[in-house]
Coordinates of C-alpha atoms in Angstrom, one line a residue:
Chain A
M778 CA -1.1 29.6 20.8
L779 CA -1.2 27.2 17.9
L780 CA -0.2 24.2 19.9
T781 CA -0.6 23.8 23.6
V782 CA 0.6 20.6 25.4
E783 CA -0.4 20.3 29.1
D784 CA 0.8 17.7 31.6
I785 CA 1.0 14.8 29.2
Q786 CA 1.8 11.4 30.7
T787 CA 3.0 8.9 28.1
Y788 CA 4.0 5.3 28.5
Y789 CA 5.6 2.6 26.4
G790 CA 3.9 -0.4 27.9
N791 CA 4.6 -0.2 31.6
S792 CA 7.5 2.2 31.1
H793 CA 6.5 5.7 32.1
V794 CA 8.4 8.0 29.7
L795 CA 6.7 11.5 29.9
H796 CA 5.9 12.7 33.4
G797 CA 3.8 15.8 32.7
V798 CA 5.3 17.7 29.8
D799 CA 4.0 21.2 29.2
L800 CA 4.9 23.3 26.2
E801 CA 3.5 25.8 23.7
V802 CA 4.2 26.7 20.1
G803 CA 2.9 30.0 18.7
A804 CA 2.0 30.7 15.1
G805 CA 5.1 31.3 13.0
E806 CA 7.3 30.3 15.9
V807 CA 10.2 27.9 15.9
V808 CA 10.6 26.0 19.2
A809 CA 13.4 23.5 19.9
L810 CA 13.3 20.6 22.3
V811 CA 16.7 19.6 23.5
G812 CA 17.9 17.1 26.0
R813 CA 20.0 13.9 26.6
N814 CA 19.1 10.7 24.8
G815 CA 16.1 9.1 26.5
A816 CA 14.9 12.5 27.9
G817 CA 11.6 12.0 26.0
K818 CA 12.0 14.4 23.1
T819 CA 10.9 12.0 20.3
T820 CA 8.2 10.6 22.6
T821 CA 6.8 14.2 23.0
L822 CA 6.6 14.5 19.2
R823 CA 5.0 11.1 18.8
S824 CA 2.5 11.9 21.6
I825 CA 1.4 15.1 19.7
M826 CA 1.2 13.2 16.4
G827 CA -0.9 10.4 18.0
L828 CA 1.6 7.7 17.2
T829 CA 2.1 7.1 21.0
P830 CA -1.0 8.7 22.5
P831 CA -0.6 10.1 26.0
R832 CA -2.6 8.3 28.7
S833 CA -3.5 11.6 30.3
G834 CA -3.0 15.3 29.8
S835 CA -4.1 17.6 27.0
V836 CA -2.8 18.3 23.5
R837 CA -4.6 21.2 21.8
F838 CA -4.1 22.4 18.3
K839 CA -5.8 25.6 17.1
D840 CA -7.9 25.3 20.3
Q841 CA -9.1 21.8 19.4
A842 CA -8.3 18.8 21.6
I843 CA -6.4 16.3 19.5
A844 CA -5.0 13.8 22.1
G845 CA -6.2 10.3 21.3
E846 CA -7.0 11.0 17.7
K847 CA -5.6 8.8 14.9
P848 CA -2.4 10.1 13.3
H849 CA -4.1 10.5 9.9
R850 CA -6.8 12.8 11.4
I851 CA -4.1 14.8 13.2
A852 CA -2.2 15.1 9.9
R853 CA -5.3 16.4 8.2
R854 CA -5.7 19.1 10.9
G855 CA -2.4 20.6 9.7
I856 CA 0.4 18.9 11.6
A857 CA 3.3 17.2 9.6
Y858 CA 5.7 14.8 11.3
V859 CA 9.2 14.2 10.0
P860 CA 10.6 11.3 12.1
E861 CA 14.2 10.8 13.1
S862 CA 14.3 7.5 11.3
R863 CA 13.1 9.3 8.1
E864 CA 11.1 6.3 6.9
P865 CA 10.9 6.8 3.2
F866 CA 8.4 4.7 1.3
S867 CA 10.9 2.4 -0.1
L868 CA 8.7 1.0 -2.9
L869 CA 7.8 4.4 -4.3
T870 CA 10.1 6.6 -6.3
V871 CA 11.4 9.9 -4.9
E872 CA 8.8 11.8 -6.9
E873 CA 6.0 9.5 -5.8
N874 CA 7.2 9.8 -2.2
L875 CA 6.6 13.5 -2.5
T876 CA 3.5 13.6 -4.6
I877 CA 1.7 11.0 -2.4
A878 CA 1.6 13.8 0.3
T879 CA 0.7 16.6 -2.0
N880 CA -2.1 18.8 -0.8
P881 CA -3.2 21.2 -3.5
R882 CA -3.9 23.9 -0.9
S883 CA -0.3 23.7 0.5
P884 CA 1.7 26.9 0.0
W885 CA 4.6 24.5 -0.9
Q886 CA 4.3 22.5 -4.1
L887 CA 6.7 20.1 -5.8
D888 CA 8.6 22.8 -7.7
Q889 CA 9.5 24.5 -4.4
V890 CA 10.9 21.2 -3.1
W891 CA 13.0 20.8 -6.2
Q892 CA 14.2 24.4 -5.7
W893 CA 15.3 23.7 -2.1
F894 CA 16.8 20.4 -2.9
P895 CA 17.9 20.3 -6.6
A896 CA 19.8 17.1 -5.8
L897 CA 16.5 15.3 -5.3
K898 CA 15.2 16.3 -8.7
E899 CA 18.1 14.6 -10.3
I900 CA 17.1 11.3 -8.7
R901 CA 13.4 11.7 -8.9
D902 CA 12.9 8.2 -10.5
R903 CA 15.0 6.4 -7.9
K904 CA 13.2 4.2 -5.3
G905 CA 13.0 5.7 -1.8
G906 CA 14.8 2.7 -0.4
H907 CA 17.9 3.4 -2.5
L908 CA 18.8 6.8 -1.1
S909 CA 21.6 8.1 1.2
G910 CA 20.7 9.4 4.6
G911 CA 20.9 13.0 3.4
Q912 CA 18.7 12.4 0.4
Q913 CA 16.2 10.6 2.6
Q914 CA 16.1 13.6 5.0
M915 CA 15.6 16.1 2.2
M916 CA 12.8 14.0 0.8
V917 CA 10.9 13.4 4.0
I918 CA 11.1 17.1 4.9
G919 CA 9.8 17.9 1.5
R920 CA 7.1 15.3 1.9
G921 CA 6.0 16.9 5.2
L922 CA 5.8 20.3 3.7
L923 CA 3.7 19.2 0.7
T924 CA 0.9 18.1 3.1
G925 CA 0.5 21.9 3.7
P926 CA 1.0 21.9 7.5
E927 CA 0.7 24.8 9.8
L928 CA 3.0 23.0 12.3
L929 CA 6.0 20.9 11.4
L930 CA 7.3 18.4 13.9
L931 CA 10.9 17.8 13.0
D932 CA 12.8 15.1 14.8
E933 CA 16.6 15.4 14.6
P934 CA 17.0 16.7 11.1
S935 CA 20.8 16.9 11.3
Q936 CA 21.3 13.5 12.8
G937 CA 23.9 11.5 11.1
L938 CA 24.2 13.8 8.1
A939 CA 27.3 15.2 6.4
P940 CA 28.0 18.8 7.4
V941 CA 27.3 20.0 3.9
I942 CA 23.8 18.4 4.0
V943 CA 23.2 19.8 7.4
E944 CA 23.9 23.2 6.0
T945 CA 21.5 22.7 3.1
V946 CA 18.7 21.6 5.5
V947 CA 19.4 24.5 8.0
E948 CA 19.3 27.0 5.2
M949 CA 16.0 25.5 4.0
L950 CA 14.6 25.7 7.5
K951 CA 15.7 29.3 7.8
D952 CA 14.0 30.0 4.4
L953 CA 10.8 28.4 5.8
R954 CA 10.8 31.0 8.7
K955 CA 9.6 33.6 6.3
S956 CA 6.5 31.7 5.5
N957 CA 4.8 31.8 9.0
L958 CA 5.2 28.0 9.4
S959 CA 5.5 26.9 13.0
V960 CA 8.1 24.3 13.8
L961 CA 8.7 22.1 16.8
L962 CA 12.2 20.9 16.4
V963 CA 14.0 18.1 18.3
E964 CA 17.7 18.6 17.9
Q965 CA 20.8 17.1 19.4
S966 CA 23.0 19.8 18.0
I967 CA 22.6 22.8 20.4
G968 CA 24.3 25.0 17.8
V969 CA 21.6 24.1 15.2
A970 CA 18.8 24.5 17.7
L971 CA 20.0 27.9 18.9
D972 CA 20.5 29.0 15.3
L973 CA 16.9 28.2 14.3
A974 CA 14.7 28.4 17.3
D975 CA 13.0 31.4 19.0
R976 CA 12.6 29.4 22.3
I977 CA 14.1 26.3 23.7
Y978 CA 12.7 23.7 26.1
V979 CA 15.1 21.4 27.8
L980 CA 13.7 18.0 28.6
N981 CA 15.2 15.8 31.4
E982 CA 13.8 12.5 32.4
G983 CA 10.5 13.1 30.8
R984 CA 9.9 16.6 32.3
V985 CA 10.6 20.1 31.1
A986 CA 13.6 21.1 33.1
L987 CA 14.3 24.5 31.6
H988 CA 12.4 26.9 29.3
A989 CA 14.1 30.0 27.9
R990 CA 14.4 32.2 24.9
S991 CA 17.3 31.3 22.6
E992 CA 19.1 34.6 23.1
E993 CA 19.0 34.0 26.9
I994 CA 20.8 30.7 26.3
R995 CA 23.3 32.3 23.9
E996 CA 24.1 34.9 26.5
D997 CA 24.6 32.3 29.2
P998 CA 25.2 28.8 27.6
S999 CA 26.2 27.4 31.0
R1000 CA 22.5 27.3 31.9
L1001 CA 22.3 24.1 29.8
D1002 CA 25.3 22.4 31.5
A1003 CA 23.3 20.8 34.3
Y1004 CA 21.0 19.0 31.8
L1005 CA 23.2 18.3 28.8
G1006 CA 26.6 18.0 30.4
L1007 CA 28.2 20.2 27.8
S1008 CA 28.6 23.8 27.0
A1009 CA 26.1 25.2 24.5
T1010 CA 28.4 26.5 21.9
Chain B
M1363 CA 8.4 1.8 -17.2
L1364 CA 6.0 2.6 -20.0
D1365 CA 8.0 0.4 -22.3
N1366 CA 7.7 -2.5 -19.9
R1367 CA 3.9 -2.0 -19.7
L1368 CA 3.6 -1.8 -23.4
I1369 CA 5.6 -5.0 -23.9
G1370 CA 3.5 -6.7 -21.3
L1371 CA 0.3 -5.7 -22.9
V1372 CA 1.5 -6.9 -26.3
L1373 CA 2.6 -10.2 -24.9
A1374 CA -0.7 -10.6 -23.1
L1375 CA -2.6 -9.9 -26.2
A1376 CA -0.5 -12.4 -28.1
G1377 CA -1.2 -14.9 -25.4
V1378 CA -5.0 -14.3 -25.7
I1379 CA -4.8 -14.9 -29.4
V1380 CA -2.7 -18.0 -29.2
A1381 CA -4.3 -19.7 -26.1
P1382 CA -7.4 -21.1 -27.9
L1383 CA -5.2 -22.5 -30.6
L1384 CA -3.0 -24.4 -28.2
L1385 CA -5.5 -25.4 -25.5
P1386 CA -9.1 -26.6 -25.6
V1387 CA -11.2 -23.4 -25.8
A1388 CA -12.9 -24.0 -22.4
N1389 CA -9.5 -24.3 -20.8
A1390 CA -8.3 -21.1 -22.5
T1391 CA -11.4 -19.4 -21.2
E1392 CA -10.8 -20.6 -17.7
L1393 CA -7.2 -19.3 -18.0
L1394 CA -8.5 -15.8 -18.8
I1395 CA -10.9 -15.9 -15.9
F1396 CA -8.3 -17.0 -13.4
A1397 CA -5.9 -14.4 -14.7
L1398 CA -8.5 -11.8 -13.8
V1399 CA -9.1 -13.2 -10.3
A1400 CA -5.3 -13.5 -9.7
A1401 CA -4.7 -9.9 -10.9
S1402 CA -7.5 -8.6 -8.6
A1403 CA -6.0 -10.7 -5.8
N1404 CA -2.6 -9.0 -6.5
L1405 CA -4.2 -5.7 -5.7
L1406 CA -4.4 -7.0 -2.1
I1407 CA -1.3 -9.2 -2.0
G1408 CA 1.2 -7.3 -4.2
W1409 CA 0.1 -3.7 -3.7
S1410 CA -1.4 -3.8 -0.2
G1411 CA 0.7 -6.6 1.5
L1412 CA -2.6 -8.3 2.5
Y1413 CA -2.2 -12.0 2.0
S1414 CA -5.9 -12.8 1.6
F1415 CA -7.0 -16.4 1.7
G1416 CA -10.6 -15.3 1.1
Q1417 CA -10.5 -14.5 -2.6
A1418 CA -12.5 -17.6 -3.5
A1419 CA -15.3 -16.2 -1.3
L1420 CA -15.5 -13.1 -3.5
F1421 CA -15.1 -15.1 -6.7
G1422 CA -17.9 -17.5 -5.5
I1423 CA -20.3 -14.8 -4.3
G1424 CA -20.1 -13.1 -7.6
G1425 CA -20.5 -16.4 -9.4
Y1426 CA -23.6 -17.3 -7.4
A1427 CA -25.2 -13.9 -7.5
G1428 CA -24.7 -13.4 -11.3
G1429 CA -25.3 -17.1 -12.0
Y1430 CA -28.6 -17.0 -10.1
L1431 CA -29.8 -14.2 -12.4
L1432 CA -28.6 -16.0 -15.5
A1433 CA -30.3 -19.2 -14.4
N1434 CA -33.6 -17.6 -13.4
T1435 CA -34.1 -14.5 -15.5
D1436 CA -33.9 -13.3 -19.1
L1437 CA -31.7 -10.3 -18.4
A1438 CA -29.2 -9.3 -21.0
L1439 CA -25.7 -10.6 -20.2
L1440 CA -23.9 -7.5 -18.9
L1441 CA -26.4 -6.9 -16.1
P1442 CA -25.9 -10.2 -14.3
V1443 CA -22.1 -9.8 -14.8
V1444 CA -22.1 -6.4 -13.3
F1445 CA -24.5 -7.5 -10.5
G1446 CA -22.2 -10.3 -9.6
G1447 CA -19.3 -7.9 -9.3
L1448 CA -21.3 -5.5 -7.2
V1449 CA -22.6 -8.1 -4.8
A1450 CA -19.0 -9.4 -4.3
A1451 CA -17.8 -5.8 -3.8
V1452 CA -20.3 -5.2 -1.1
F1453 CA -19.3 -8.4 0.7
A1454 CA -15.7 -7.5 0.2
V1455 CA -16.2 -4.1 2.0
A1456 CA -17.6 -5.9 5.0
M1457 CA -14.9 -8.5 4.9
G1458 CA -12.1 -6.0 4.3
A1459 CA -13.3 -3.5 6.9
M1460 CA -12.9 -6.2 9.6
C1461 CA -9.8 -8.0 8.3
V1462 CA -7.6 -5.0 7.7
R1463 CA -7.7 -4.2 11.4
R1464 CA -5.5 -7.2 12.0
V1465 CA -2.1 -8.0 10.5
G1466 CA 0.0 -11.0 9.7
I1467 CA -1.3 -14.4 10.6
Y1468 CA -4.4 -13.0 12.2
F1469 CA -5.3 -11.2 9.0
I1470 CA -4.8 -14.5 7.1
M1471 CA -6.9 -16.4 9.6
L1472 CA -9.7 -13.9 9.4
T1473 CA -9.9 -14.0 5.6
F1474 CA -9.8 -17.8 5.8
A1475 CA -12.7 -17.7 8.3
F1476 CA -14.7 -15.5 5.9
N1477 CA -14.0 -17.9 3.1
Q1478 CA -15.2 -20.9 5.2
L1479 CA -18.3 -18.9 6.3
V1480 CA -19.2 -18.3 2.6
Y1481 CA -18.5 -22.0 1.8
Y1482 CA -20.9 -23.3 4.5
I1483 CA -23.6 -20.8 3.5
A1484 CA -23.2 -22.0 -0.1
Y1485 CA -23.3 -25.6 1.1
S1486 CA -26.4 -25.2 3.2
W1487 CA -28.5 -22.6 1.2
R1488 CA -29.5 -25.2 -1.4
D1489 CA -32.4 -23.2 -2.8
V1490 CA -30.1 -20.5 -4.1
T1491 CA -26.7 -22.1 -4.5
G1492 CA -27.7 -25.7 -5.2
G1493 CA -25.6 -26.7 -2.2
E1494 CA -23.1 -29.5 -2.8
D1495 CA -24.4 -30.1 -6.3
G1496 CA -23.7 -26.5 -7.4
L1497 CA -25.8 -24.0 -9.1
F1498 CA -27.2 -25.5 -12.3
G1499 CA -28.9 -24.0 -15.3
I1500 CA -26.7 -21.0 -15.9
E1501 CA -27.4 -19.6 -19.3
R1502 CA -25.3 -17.7 -21.8
P1503 CA -27.8 -15.1 -23.1
G1504 CA -27.1 -13.9 -26.6
A1505 CA -27.6 -10.2 -26.1
L1506 CA -25.0 -8.2 -24.2
L1507 CA -27.3 -5.3 -23.6
P1508 CA -31.0 -4.8 -24.5
G1509 CA -31.3 -3.6 -28.1
L1510 CA -28.0 -5.0 -29.2
P1511 CA -27.9 -7.8 -31.9
E1512 CA -27.5 -11.3 -30.5
I1513 CA -24.3 -13.3 -30.7
D1514 CA -24.5 -17.0 -30.1
L1515 CA -22.3 -17.4 -27.0
N1516 CA -22.9 -21.1 -26.9
V1517 CA -20.3 -21.3 -29.7
P1518 CA -17.1 -21.7 -27.6
I1519 CA -15.0 -19.3 -29.5
N1520 CA -17.6 -16.5 -29.4
F1521 CA -17.8 -16.9 -25.6
Y1522 CA -14.0 -16.9 -25.4
I1523 CA -13.8 -13.6 -27.4
L1524 CA -16.4 -12.1 -25.1
V1525 CA -14.5 -13.2 -21.9
A1526 CA -11.3 -11.9 -23.5
V1527 CA -12.9 -8.5 -24.0
I1528 CA -14.4 -8.3 -20.5
V1529 CA -11.2 -9.6 -18.8
G1530 CA -9.1 -7.2 -20.9
L1531 CA -11.2 -4.2 -19.9
C1532 CA -11.1 -5.2 -16.3
F1533 CA -7.3 -5.7 -16.4
L1534 CA -6.8 -2.3 -17.9
A1535 CA -9.0 -0.8 -15.1
L1536 CA -6.8 -2.6 -12.6
L1537 CA -3.7 -1.1 -14.2
R1538 CA -5.4 2.3 -13.8
V1539 CA -6.1 1.6 -10.2
V1540 CA -2.5 0.7 -9.4
D1541 CA -1.2 3.8 -11.2
S1542 CA -3.6 6.0 -9.3
P1543 CA -2.9 7.7 -6.0
L1544 CA -4.8 4.8 -4.3
G1545 CA -2.1 2.4 -5.7
Q1546 CA 0.6 4.6 -4.3
I1547 CA -1.1 4.9 -0.9
L1548 CA -1.5 1.1 -0.8
L1549 CA 2.2 0.6 -1.6
A1550 CA 3.2 3.2 1.0
A1551 CA 1.0 1.5 3.6
K1552 CA 2.4 -1.9 2.7
D1553 CA 5.9 -0.4 3.3
N1554 CA 5.1 1.5 6.5
P1555 CA 1.5 1.8 7.6
R1556 CA 2.1 4.2 10.5
R1557 CA 4.1 6.6 8.4
A1558 CA 1.5 6.5 5.7
G1559 CA -1.1 7.4 8.3
S1560 CA 1.1 10.3 9.5
V1561 CA 1.0 11.7 5.9
G1562 CA -2.7 12.0 6.4
Y1563 CA -4.2 8.9 4.8
D1564 CA -6.7 6.6 6.5
I1565 CA -5.0 3.4 5.7
H1566 CA -7.8 1.1 6.8
A1567 CA -10.2 3.0 4.5
A1568 CA -7.7 2.7 1.5
Q1569 CA -7.2 -1.0 2.2
T1570 CA -11.0 -1.6 2.5
L1571 CA -11.4 0.2 -0.9
A1572 CA -8.8 -2.1 -2.3
F1573 CA -10.9 -5.1 -1.0
A1574 CA -14.0 -3.6 -2.7
I1575 CA -12.2 -3.2 -6.1
S1576 CA -10.6 -6.6 -5.8
G1577 CA -14.0 -8.1 -4.9
F1578 CA -15.7 -6.4 -7.8
F1579 CA -13.4 -7.8 -10.4
S1580 CA -13.2 -11.2 -8.7
G1581 CA -17.0 -11.2 -8.7
I1582 CA -17.2 -10.5 -12.4
A1583 CA -14.7 -13.4 -13.0
G1584 CA -17.0 -15.6 -10.9
V1585 CA -20.0 -14.9 -13.1
L1586 CA -17.9 -15.7 -16.2
Y1587 CA -16.7 -18.9 -14.5
G1588 CA -20.2 -20.0 -13.9
M1589 CA -21.0 -19.6 -17.6
V1590 CA -18.0 -21.7 -18.8
Y1591 CA -19.6 -25.0 -17.9
W1592 CA -23.1 -23.7 -17.2
I1593 CA -22.7 -24.4 -13.5
M1594 CA -21.3 -22.7 -10.4
P1595 CA -19.7 -25.6 -8.5
I1596 CA -19.3 -25.4 -4.8
D1597 CA -15.6 -26.1 -5.1
A1598 CA -15.2 -22.6 -6.5
V1599 CA -15.7 -21.2 -3.0
H1600 CA -13.6 -23.8 -1.2
W1601 CA -10.6 -22.5 0.6
L1602 CA -8.4 -24.6 -1.7
T1603 CA -9.5 -22.3 -4.5
S1604 CA -8.3 -19.4 -2.5
G1605 CA -5.0 -21.3 -2.1
Y1606 CA -4.8 -21.8 -5.8
I1607 CA -5.3 -18.1 -6.4
V1608 CA -2.5 -17.2 -3.9
F1609 CA -0.4 -19.8 -5.7
M1610 CA -1.0 -18.0 -9.1
V1611 CA -0.1 -14.6 -7.6
L1612 CA 3.1 -15.8 -5.9
V1613 CA 4.3 -18.0 -8.6
G1614 CA 3.7 -15.4 -11.3
G1615 CA 5.1 -12.6 -9.2
T1616 CA 3.6 -9.8 -7.1
S1617 CA 5.7 -6.8 -8.3
S1618 CA 3.7 -6.4 -11.5
M1619 CA 0.1 -6.9 -12.5
F1620 CA 1.4 -9.0 -15.3
G1621 CA 2.9 -11.5 -12.8
P1622 CA -0.5 -13.1 -11.9
L1623 CA -1.3 -13.6 -15.6
I1624 CA 1.8 -15.7 -15.9
G1625 CA 0.8 -17.5 -12.6
A1626 CA -2.7 -18.3 -13.9
T1627 CA -1.2 -19.6 -17.1
I1628 CA 1.1 -22.0 -15.2
F1629 CA -1.8 -23.0 -13.0
I1630 CA -4.1 -23.8 -15.9
L1631 CA -1.3 -25.7 -17.7
L1632 CA -0.7 -27.8 -14.6
Q1633 CA -4.3 -28.4 -13.7
D1634 CA -6.1 -28.7 -17.0
F1635 CA -3.4 -29.7 -19.4
F1636 CA -0.8 -31.8 -17.6
S1637 CA -3.5 -33.5 -15.6
T1638 CA -4.7 -35.2 -18.8
L1639 CA -1.1 -36.4 -19.5
W1640 CA 0.0 -37.5 -16.1
A1641 CA -2.2 -38.6 -13.2
R1642 CA 0.2 -37.5 -10.6
W1643 CA 0.2 -33.9 -11.8
P1644 CA -0.3 -32.3 -8.4
L1645 CA 3.3 -33.2 -7.7
L1646 CA 4.1 -30.5 -10.3
F1647 CA 2.5 -27.9 -8.1
G1648 CA 5.0 -28.7 -5.3
A1649 CA 7.9 -28.7 -7.8
V1650 CA 6.9 -25.3 -9.2
I1651 CA 6.5 -23.8 -5.7
I1652 CA 9.9 -25.1 -4.6
A1653 CA 11.6 -23.9 -7.8
V1654 CA 10.1 -20.4 -7.5
V1655 CA 10.8 -20.1 -3.8
M1656 CA 14.4 -21.3 -4.2
F1657 CA 15.4 -19.5 -7.4
L1658 CA 12.8 -16.8 -8.2
R1659 CA 11.7 -15.2 -4.9
G1660 CA 9.8 -12.5 -6.8
G1661 CA 8.0 -15.0 -9.0
V1662 CA 8.5 -16.0 -12.6
I1663 CA 8.2 -12.3 -13.7
E1664 CA 11.5 -11.7 -12.0
L1665 CA 13.0 -13.8 -14.8
V1666 CA 12.6 -10.8 -17.0
S1667 CA 14.8 -8.6 -14.8
H1668 CA 17.3 -11.5 -14.4
V1669 CA 17.6 -11.8 -18.1
R1670 CA 17.9 -8.0 -18.6
G1671 CA 20.6 -7.9 -15.9
F1672 CA 22.4 -10.7 -17.5
A1673 CA 22.2 -9.0 -20.9
A1674 CA 23.4 -5.7 -19.4
R1675 CA 26.4 -7.5 -17.8
R1676 CA 27.2 -9.1 -21.1
R1677 CA 27.1 -5.8 -22.9
A1678 CA 29.3 -4.2 -20.2
M1679 CA 31.9 -7.0 -20.5
R1680 CA 31.9 -6.7 -24.2
G1681 CA 32.4 -3.0 -23.9
E1682 CA 35.3 -3.5 -21.5
A1683 CA 36.9 -6.1 -23.8
G1684 CA 36.5 -3.7 -26.8
N1685 CA 38.2 -0.8 -24.8
A1686 CA 41.1 -3.1 -23.8

């Protein structure tokens, strides 16, 4: 397995958020984490990335223990994180936001990002703080890929975006599947998650409540009802 | 962007030519030296978001280190100048590596503490620094490098031209630094340090490097400062000098490396020029700060964008009137 997370316990101050999450992501695999708000999805990604390090448990990437390492070291190992809040560098232009992350050994370079998101190329000189939500999302996904990751942690890429932008992002992520990139995707939209992922983990109150292949969920969407309170259509 | 840079460089060059005609040459020389310190401080303040109140320590360490060589050896000029820069850079690495691990008021207090530490070392290490009396006997050697023909730097305008060349080269180097990936990383870290870390950069290392570069150029400025009046005064390392440097950066503007040049000009005009005309000149400091904070939050350099915006609105209004 490329990424193995075992029994991680993560806290915000005294608040115990993750109560022993276990998950795995294989090479070239897209895995989705779904669950209600507050279930611990974003915290799981932040724990893997070292932004909110787990107090106990193990995170292994390419058979190396990475829990407790600084985020920049984890990034250099080949993990890119695209946060839900997007967080563009507002003082840098779109192009600078992208080139600051460029790793010459990355299979994706700036031209590829312009190809995926031609709208970004048109505003390459605009400051990162002056972008719409969709433009920010495209930019930060591009920025993540330019670091040349083997694993992309993607938090709510469709959150708050217009349907046409969601479509562009989903098409781009499908395109990425051909490149053997592994993706751990947090997604509120079950439709998007099922469309993209090979396997799905459902988190509930900081624990993995269900783990299944996507086709199993598609065959019986009612399996999610107990955790999400809606039918997975 | 390039046009703005070119206009800025042309205006700065014009300022360098005009300054010794309008001000006493020694004051014009000081102006250039403080412009370099302020610009190097802006690498920390404007580009890194690190409000250092320890810049005078770097300025002073460079001044004492280079000044000591100039007072006690016959080395050609550039060697003590570079030595002063390097000693300040080494101290800046130690200072930066500790300070960047704290943010906000704690960062400011740490830089302030380092400044006071250097001040009291300078105060008590009389054999080297001259203590309260300052380091006397700093010479202006004629040769820049061994083998080069001598220029009499005791002629004020010759020394001014030399300082202008050194400050100009250092300023161009600083512009190169802010255009480099390091400049972008510093800006990104100022904006969002955790995110910049997630992209794969060691933010503390980048900020410490910024301290080193800022220290190097401040140290060079310190050596030149010691040569202006042949003495390195202890006031140069006092925390008030750090405050003046922050004043120059903030009043001039942090968004461009040209802002501190404007700030240094305003400072020198207030301190060295108006002080001879009006005994209560420090009141002008307060007035300038209030005016900038109330009306020009980005510093005087923001006037340029205000004027451009005003001109653009005028053109748009004329265009609309013409269409009607």
